């Protein structure tokens, strides 16, 4: 599998280029909160909600004083306000109980597996969120799997799974060293621009020579616009 992933990564780089990385790695807690906000909405609205929090609170300790209904007012634009404010509140309260200052700086010392275990124990924090922390905040060689990455990897024939979490574990530890960021980011781009959910645009796809998808129909529709993934490289 590693060799196939390497080939895909190279073909995508040839087509899309090497995706730029942010100069400053986002704080792990910023990434978690950004990822919670990004669920089921578009980049623009989740980023506005994230900025509402960052611009109105000096740090996450200040936000932790609020009740979920108060947090909801700041993040309403990202949708699912009740659910997301509860998740953020729960996370901040759990961290508050555990340590004096609300921060996740200690995880830097831990292995990927330890971080996955610790952070998924918080309500509302799933494998996808933690994998974003590992890649974007800690620069680990981990590929988060969202709906685009899951769909494209199944169509290409790298995995045969029925949900993103299973796809994540199938490819875990099989990404060539240093390739996770480009592989992840370019697969999302592939999923938005070519390998769209309903009808993939195979004729122009940079992976058509190696892809195992059988029904390579012609498609000339518009680019797929919606997604549920905030540009986590850009958090500050
Ligand atoms: S060839 Fe078609 S199915 Fe395969 S990755 Fe490209 S767009 Fe998706």
Short mmCIF file of N, CA and C and ligand atoms in Angstrom, two decimals, residues 155-156 190 194-195 200-202 205 207-208 211 213 216, ligand 1:
data_model
loop_
_atom_site.label_atom_id
_atom_site.label_comp_id
_atom_site.label_asym_id
_atom_site.label_seq_id
_atom_site.Cartn_x
_atom_site.Cartn_y
_atom_site.Cartn_z
N UNK A 155 -12.60 4.76 -4.29
CA UNK A 155 -12.76 4.66 -5.74
C UNK A 155 -11.45 4.27 -6.42
N UNK A 156 -10.37 4.84 -5.95
CA UNK A 156 -9.06 4.54 -6.56
C UNK A 156 -8.70 3.06 -6.33
N UNK A 190 -8.68 16.90 -5.08
CA UNK A 190 -9.14 15.96 -6.11
C UNK A 190 -10.63 15.67 -5.95
N UNK A 194 -12.46 16.88 -9.16
CA UNK A 194 -12.64 15.79 -10.13
C UNK A 194 -13.51 14.66 -9.58
N UNK A 195 -13.10 14.11 -8.47
CA UNK A 195 -13.75 12.91 -7.96
C UNK A 195 -14.95 13.29 -7.09
N UNK A 200 -18.12 11.35 -10.84
CA UNK A 200 -16.72 11.81 -10.95
C UNK A 200 -16.38 12.22 -12.38
N UNK A 201 -15.48 13.18 -12.48
CA UNK A 201 -15.05 13.66 -13.79
C UNK A 201 -13.75 12.94 -14.16
N UNK A 202 -13.86 11.68 -14.54
CA UNK A 202 -12.67 10.84 -14.76
C UNK A 202 -11.81 11.25 -15.96
N UNK A 205 -9.08 13.53 -14.94
CA UNK A 205 -8.48 13.27 -13.62
C UNK A 205 -7.00 12.86 -13.72
N UNK A 207 -5.44 10.94 -11.91
CA UNK A 207 -5.20 9.57 -11.44
C UNK A 207 -5.85 8.51 -12.32
N UNK A 208 -6.40 8.94 -13.46
CA UNK A 208 -7.20 7.97 -14.24
C UNK A 208 -6.40 6.75 -14.71
N UNK A 211 -6.37 4.46 -11.45
CA UNK A 211 -7.59 4.32 -10.64
C UNK A 211 -8.37 3.06 -11.03
N UNK A 213 -11.58 2.52 -10.31
CA UNK A 213 -13.02 2.79 -10.42
C UNK A 213 -13.49 2.38 -11.81
N UNK A 216 -16.11 4.95 -15.22
CA UNK A 216 -15.47 6.25 -15.48
C UNK A 216 -16.27 7.03 -16.53
S1 LIG B 1 -10.39 8.42 -12.26
FE1 LIG B 1 -12.47 9.03 -11.65
S2 LIG B 1 -13.02 7.73 -9.95
FE2 LIG B 1 -10.81 7.62 -10.21
S3 LIG B 1 -9.99 9.16 -8.81
FE3 LIG B 1 -10.20 10.12 -10.79
S4 LIG B 1 -12.23 11.06 -10.77
FE4 LIG B 1 -12.17 9.59 -9.10
#
